[in-house]
Amino acid sequence: MLSKESIDTLVENYISSVEFPAAPEKLYAPIKYSLRGGGKRLRPAIVAMAYNIFADDVQRVLPCAAAVEMFHTFTLLHDDIMDNADVRRGMPTVHRKWDHNTALLSGDAMMICSYGLLEKMPATLLPAILHEFNRLAIEVCEGQQYDMDFEAQEDVTLDEYMEMIRLKTAALFAGAARIGALAGGASDADADALYRFGQQLGFAYQLQDDYLDIYGTEQMLGKKIGGDVAENKKTFLLISALREAGDATRRAMMATLRDTSHSLDQRIGRIRTIYDSLDIPEVTLAAIGSHLDKAGAAIESLSVAAVTDKTAPLKNLLAALRNRNK
Amino acid sequence: MLSKESIDTLVENYISSVEFPAAPEKLYAPIKYSLRGGGKRLRPAIVAMAYNIFADDVQRVLPCAAAVEMFHTFTLLHDDIMDNADVRRGMPTVHRKWDHNTALLSGDAMMICSYGLLEKMPATLLPAILHEFNRLAIEVCEGQQYDMDFEAQEDVTLDEYMEMIRLKTAALFAGAARIGALAGGASDADADALYRFGQQLGFAYQLQDDYLDIYGTEQMLGKKIGGDVAENKKTFLLISALREAGDATRRAMMATLRDTSHSLDQRIGRIRTIYDSLDIPEVTLAAIGSHLDKAGAAIESLSVAAVTDKTAPLKNLLAALRNRNK
């Protein structure tokens, strides 16, 4: 069994070692820029950790892990176009550093390269892995579409919102965990448990993102806070606040969201004051804790739960996420 | 052995039968709109015809054939964004009918759906098919990048241009033919011969596109002619003309290409006059004929070349392409 730290290192080294052709330069330079521009590498680590519960030779699953990370990075690249974002991980987004068409096409190529990595997996595993990969990939697109739909929709319910983030965010974590499990030879029951683990972790992760967009700092996040306010995104905090607020507060909140005559910082300040008055930070942190607990329970439901050194890396990952501030 | 017409019908029916979820509506409606909006279905027909040379149950290869067509349709959708095109196959392009972000995201989803179709192929064939599919997919992106690079590059040689269209256009035809061959159980030599067939057909097809952009009509093509002039695209005709022209004619041509003070129709008229004076139509049609001849020779190099009913559909396809005017 490898420690969380050893797995993180293996994953990072493998991703750094993935090679791309030199030409055409404008196609591949943005891919290298995006993929090597950091990131927490959470999703590929989950692939490798899930695998390592059932099999020792973690090297064998690294192409899958890198494929998941590369697909995730591709989605960020295209999302940044759609959201018109300027900064990602403290650096200019691809469509700002290059141009719009370059970002579009190199994103397409990055997605294809992620499928290319799957070729390195053993032939016997390929059908199951391709199926799971396709599923997470299309679900991420569905979630992104609902996210954009919700920008123009006033009355998004919490259930609708949770379904949206199940697709947009949790499906990738869940699929990553199941791909690792399947590649390692897990039983269906264990693969399903790991899927639930990834899904609950993904819910928590997205709620943390929502929280940090208002209560984080630019320094911590490597991008401006308040992006969700600027883009009129529905978030867990906003939907919870609209539900809790009385009529007057709800009207004040909607007015602030629509009010582009004030600076974003001023509007974020007002929104934060309203959220504070409604205990939204506490509600959100409790929801995050609940999803992380469920992710922990999924680990405990594994057939190998009693072999504590097998599940330690995933538990350490959960523990680290409890204090996420970036 | 099925006739070309029977294969065309099978392919069209299979593509029409591919189902997509109803929601999110803005993600899947553009995919259905694009995929069911017609098109010559040449590429999937080539998959099925190549397969049918070596195996009888053509139904089995139809998912692959549809995957190739869906990938091609995805590339058109994203290319239309990059080229800012208004019309495709006589209908508004997706980014015009919906909006830019919808076209971007539904294009991504369409690419994933094309990989989803590959899952329906037998597990034993999947590694080879996925490899070939990934290869043609990334080559199409590389070609599109060179095509865009060339818009800003004055001195593109004919060799550079042919390498660009090898990637952008011929790789998809070539890959389609090899995927069909591999799925049908062809020998490596036969699969390579069919790859060459598809590649040469692809060269001819792109030169015909270049030709029709100046010498076709909007009615025939379902889109405005002169798009290459408007987008400053390098074409076989333009590069050949610049090579043949004397200094004065070359200057006149460059001035016309840069001259946005006149209407596109006026500029196309001038370009056409210059091409005519340099015998560019004849040069282009001869090059097209030469590539089609090479495609025919590749068919004749197949181990089954003597079994004429096996190769008849591909030969009929070539014959039909000799007179392509749309």
XYZ file of C-alpha atoms in Angstrom, chain B:
326
model
C -22.151 -8.376 -50.382
C -24.403 -5.387 -50.158
C -24.708 -2.792 -52.891
C -23.598 0.785 -52.333
C -27.267 1.786 -52.168
C -28.115 -0.840 -49.544
C -25.166 0.244 -47.417
C -26.147 3.911 -47.741
C -29.651 3.027 -46.534
C -28.397 0.945 -43.605
C -26.058 3.758 -42.548
C -28.710 6.441 -42.809
C -31.254 4.372 -40.886
C -28.771 3.565 -38.151
C -27.736 7.207 -37.736
C -31.394 8.247 -37.599
C -32.026 5.643 -34.914
C -29.297 6.847 -32.536
C -31.132 8.165 -29.498
C -30.244 11.044 -27.214
C -31.702 12.027 -23.851
C -34.448 14.656 -23.895
C -32.739 16.812 -21.259
C -30.903 19.079 -20.939
C -32.673 20.220 -24.061
C -30.077 22.838 -25.068
C -27.323 20.223 -24.940
C -28.960 17.538 -27.067
C -31.225 19.498 -29.454
C -28.244 20.949 -31.380
C -26.721 17.463 -31.643
C -29.899 16.035 -33.164
C -30.239 19.108 -35.394
C -26.691 18.692 -36.703
C -26.680 14.934 -37.067
C -30.097 14.664 -38.694
C -29.561 17.712 -40.897
C -28.414 15.643 -43.819
C -24.936 15.345 -45.174
C -23.600 12.885 -47.677
C -22.782 10.189 -45.081
C -19.696 9.383 -47.132
C -17.452 8.616 -44.184
C -19.747 6.142 -42.431
C -20.497 4.506 -45.784
C -16.769 3.973 -46.241
C -16.559 2.296 -42.808
C -19.372 -0.055 -43.755
C -18.101 -0.747 -47.281
C -14.575 -1.478 -46.076
C -16.016 -3.829 -43.451
C -18.269 -5.563 -45.935
C -15.297 -6.549 -48.079
C -14.189 -8.878 -45.281
C -17.355 -9.663 -43.313
C -21.041 -10.033 -44.096
C -22.916 -8.825 -41.028
C -22.700 -5.104 -41.796
C -25.051 -4.319 -38.901
C -22.208 -5.052 -36.497
C -20.025 -2.221 -37.778
C -22.736 0.451 -37.889
C -21.931 1.869 -34.416
C -18.398 2.575 -35.654
C -19.733 4.070 -38.856
C -22.077 6.339 -36.911
C -19.229 7.267 -34.526
C -17.131 8.450 -37.449
C -20.033 10.499 -38.847
C -20.841 11.946 -35.435
C -17.225 12.932 -34.893
C -17.173 14.555 -38.328
C -20.390 16.438 -37.563
C -18.907 17.616 -34.263
C -15.898 19.024 -36.109
C -18.205 20.932 -38.469
C -20.064 22.393 -35.503
C -16.880 23.695 -33.854
C -15.312 24.703 -37.192
C -18.391 26.824 -37.908
C -17.776 28.687 -34.646
C -14.119 29.221 -35.516
C -14.934 30.303 -39.069
C -17.906 32.395 -37.922
C -20.052 30.636 -40.544
C -23.761 31.424 -40.818
C -25.047 28.547 -42.900
C -24.326 24.830 -43.119
C -26.178 22.436 -45.426
C -28.687 25.169 -46.203
C -29.586 25.694 -42.544
C -28.408 28.147 -39.883
C -25.287 26.948 -38.076
C -25.758 25.895 -34.450
C -24.067 28.974 -32.985
C -26.414 31.154 -35.057
C -29.611 29.169 -34.362
C -28.810 28.871 -30.647
C -25.799 30.737 -29.321
C -22.103 30.489 -29.005
C -21.852 28.687 -25.678
C -24.524 26.214 -26.716
C -22.588 25.369 -29.859
C -19.364 24.974 -27.908
C -20.804 22.689 -25.237
C -23.088 20.621 -27.459
C -20.100 20.098 -29.755
C -18.136 18.730 -26.808
C -21.029 16.456 -25.931
C -21.316 15.281 -29.525
C -17.663 14.255 -29.510
C -18.233 12.273 -26.304
C -21.328 10.644 -27.837
C -19.191 9.519 -30.777
C -16.856 7.751 -28.328
C -19.965 6.352 -26.651
C -20.927 4.565 -29.872
C -17.565 2.783 -29.915
C -18.625 0.968 -26.734
C -21.054 -1.060 -28.834
C -18.216 -2.761 -30.687
C -16.983 -6.226 -29.595
C -14.475 -6.032 -26.731
C -11.782 -7.826 -28.727
C -11.881 -5.164 -31.444
C -12.072 -2.177 -29.129
C -8.350 -1.516 -28.547
C -7.575 -1.344 -32.274
C -10.683 0.685 -33.064
C -10.122 3.156 -30.233
C -6.509 3.600 -31.336
C -7.501 4.319 -34.920
C -10.333 6.612 -33.848
C -8.099 8.614 -31.492
C -5.544 8.961 -34.236
C -7.923 10.290 -36.844
C -9.512 12.579 -34.249
C -6.281 14.251 -33.182
C -5.105 14.527 -36.779
C -8.283 16.379 -37.734
C -7.564 18.880 -34.935
C -3.954 19.260 -36.054
C -5.134 19.925 -39.600
C -7.679 22.488 -38.445
C -4.938 24.260 -36.480
C -2.661 24.408 -39.533
C -5.610 25.635 -41.606
C -6.090 28.517 -39.143
C -2.339 29.147 -38.929
C -2.205 29.447 -42.714
C -4.831 32.239 -42.678
C -2.153 34.525 -41.258
C 0.708 33.093 -43.318
C 1.418 34.513 -46.770
C 3.818 31.979 -48.242
C 2.209 28.573 -47.802
C 3.777 26.017 -50.131
C 1.805 23.346 -51.931
C 3.580 20.707 -49.834
C 2.536 22.450 -46.613
C -0.985 22.735 -47.921
C -1.173 19.048 -48.853
C 0.103 18.080 -45.401
C -2.578 20.298 -43.860
C -5.401 18.649 -45.811
C -3.907 15.210 -45.196
C -4.600 15.909 -41.518
C -7.739 18.011 -41.718
C -9.657 16.018 -44.289
C -7.899 12.894 -45.560
C -7.135 11.430 -42.111
C -10.832 11.013 -41.383
C -11.569 9.212 -44.657
C -8.438 7.103 -44.265
C -9.213 6.241 -40.651
C -12.810 5.422 -41.550
C -11.630 2.937 -44.163
C -9.104 1.340 -41.828
C -11.595 1.082 -38.955
C -14.019 -0.724 -41.236
C -11.264 -3.042 -42.446
C -10.001 -3.813 -38.924
C -13.511 -4.487 -37.661
C -14.093 -6.833 -40.573
C -10.934 -8.813 -39.853
C -8.793 -7.601 -42.755
C -5.084 -8.402 -42.906
C -2.699 -5.572 -42.082
C -1.826 -5.243 -45.765
C -5.468 -4.912 -46.763
C -6.160 -2.472 -43.934
C -3.222 -0.366 -45.114
C -4.471 -0.469 -48.701
C -7.876 0.753 -47.563
C -6.194 3.471 -45.516
C -4.456 4.649 -48.698
C -7.763 4.466 -50.548
C -9.425 6.691 -47.963
C -6.515 9.085 -47.857
C -6.419 9.592 -51.623
C -10.183 9.956 -51.725
C -9.862 12.540 -48.950
C -7.277 14.532 -50.883
C -9.583 14.549 -53.908
C -12.562 15.497 -51.758
C -10.806 18.512 -50.237
C -9.555 19.732 -53.627
C -13.135 19.448 -54.867
C -14.274 21.520 -51.881
C -11.679 24.130 -52.759
C -12.808 24.092 -56.389
C -16.520 24.324 -55.585
C -15.935 27.256 -53.225
C -15.080 29.296 -56.342
C -16.730 27.398 -59.208
C -19.804 25.990 -57.440
C -23.075 27.735 -56.655
C -24.814 28.472 -53.386
C -27.765 26.402 -54.581
C -25.559 23.355 -55.129
C -23.574 23.664 -51.906
C -26.223 24.742 -49.411
C -23.929 27.526 -48.266
C -22.489 30.708 -49.730
C -19.607 30.265 -52.140
C -16.398 32.218 -51.594
C -16.169 31.333 -47.908
C -12.486 30.529 -48.364
C -11.899 33.992 -49.848
C -13.819 35.667 -47.031
C -11.857 33.748 -44.378
C -8.508 34.204 -46.127
C -8.158 30.416 -46.363
C -5.314 28.966 -48.323
C -6.644 26.607 -50.978
C -5.149 24.403 -53.668
C -6.386 26.874 -56.263
C -4.935 29.935 -54.562
C -1.537 28.396 -53.881
C -1.333 27.012 -57.424
C -2.328 30.370 -58.873
C 0.225 32.287 -56.789
C 2.863 29.867 -58.010
C 1.899 30.172 -61.680
C 1.233 33.911 -61.770
C 3.689 36.567 -62.898
C 4.480 39.429 -60.530
C 1.710 41.729 -61.792
C -0.996 39.064 -61.613
C 0.198 37.974 -58.181
C -0.041 41.546 -56.933
C -3.529 41.908 -58.428
C -4.607 38.682 -56.735
C -3.228 39.692 -53.317
C -4.869 43.101 -53.629
C -8.242 41.491 -54.412
C -7.937 39.107 -51.464
C -7.173 41.953 -49.061
C -9.697 44.365 -50.580
C -12.679 44.323 -48.244
C -14.075 47.553 -49.743
C -15.695 45.510 -52.527
C -18.409 42.910 -52.070
C -17.436 39.286 -51.700
C -19.209 38.458 -54.976
C -17.158 41.080 -56.815
C -13.949 39.755 -55.308
C -14.847 36.143 -56.164
C -15.532 37.248 -59.736
C -12.083 38.829 -60.014
C -10.352 35.842 -58.467
C -12.204 33.532 -60.838
C -11.076 35.568 -63.829
C -7.468 35.351 -62.722
C -7.745 31.594 -62.038
C -9.259 31.086 -65.484
C -6.406 32.988 -67.118
C -3.891 30.706 -65.377
C -5.751 27.452 -66.222
C -6.244 26.787 -62.525
C -9.572 24.951 -63.017
C -7.891 22.473 -65.349
C -4.899 22.055 -63.029
C -7.225 21.438 -60.082
C -9.492 18.988 -61.895
C -6.415 17.091 -63.079
C -5.112 16.856 -59.514
C -8.519 15.639 -58.324
C -8.564 13.013 -61.060
C -5.075 11.892 -60.139
C -5.991 11.372 -56.477
C -9.142 9.489 -57.429
C -7.036 7.290 -59.727
C -4.690 6.557 -56.828
C -7.669 5.681 -54.655
C -8.782 3.278 -57.387
C -5.310 1.764 -57.544
C -5.423 1.164 -53.789
C -8.621 -0.852 -54.282
C -6.893 -2.878 -56.964
C -4.059 -3.671 -54.550
C -6.425 -5.465 -52.137
C -5.991 -9.223 -51.764
C -9.627 -9.582 -52.829
C -9.329 -7.236 -55.810
C -10.202 -10.056 -58.193
C -13.549 -10.623 -56.450
C -15.176 -7.745 -58.221
C -18.481 -7.788 -56.350
C -16.590 -7.197 -53.084
C -14.966 -4.013 -54.311
C -17.890 -2.746 -56.407
C -19.408 -0.463 -53.715
C -16.128 1.390 -53.155
C -15.613 1.692 -56.911
C -19.146 3.009 -57.316
C -18.434 5.533 -54.593
C -15.329 6.703 -56.448
C -17.282 6.957 -59.688
C -19.955 9.063 -57.979
C -17.276 11.378 -56.566
C -15.812 12.026 -60.013
C -18.867 14.113 -60.773
C -19.353 15.727 -57.385
C -20.942 19.156 -57.580
C -22.140 19.616 -53.998
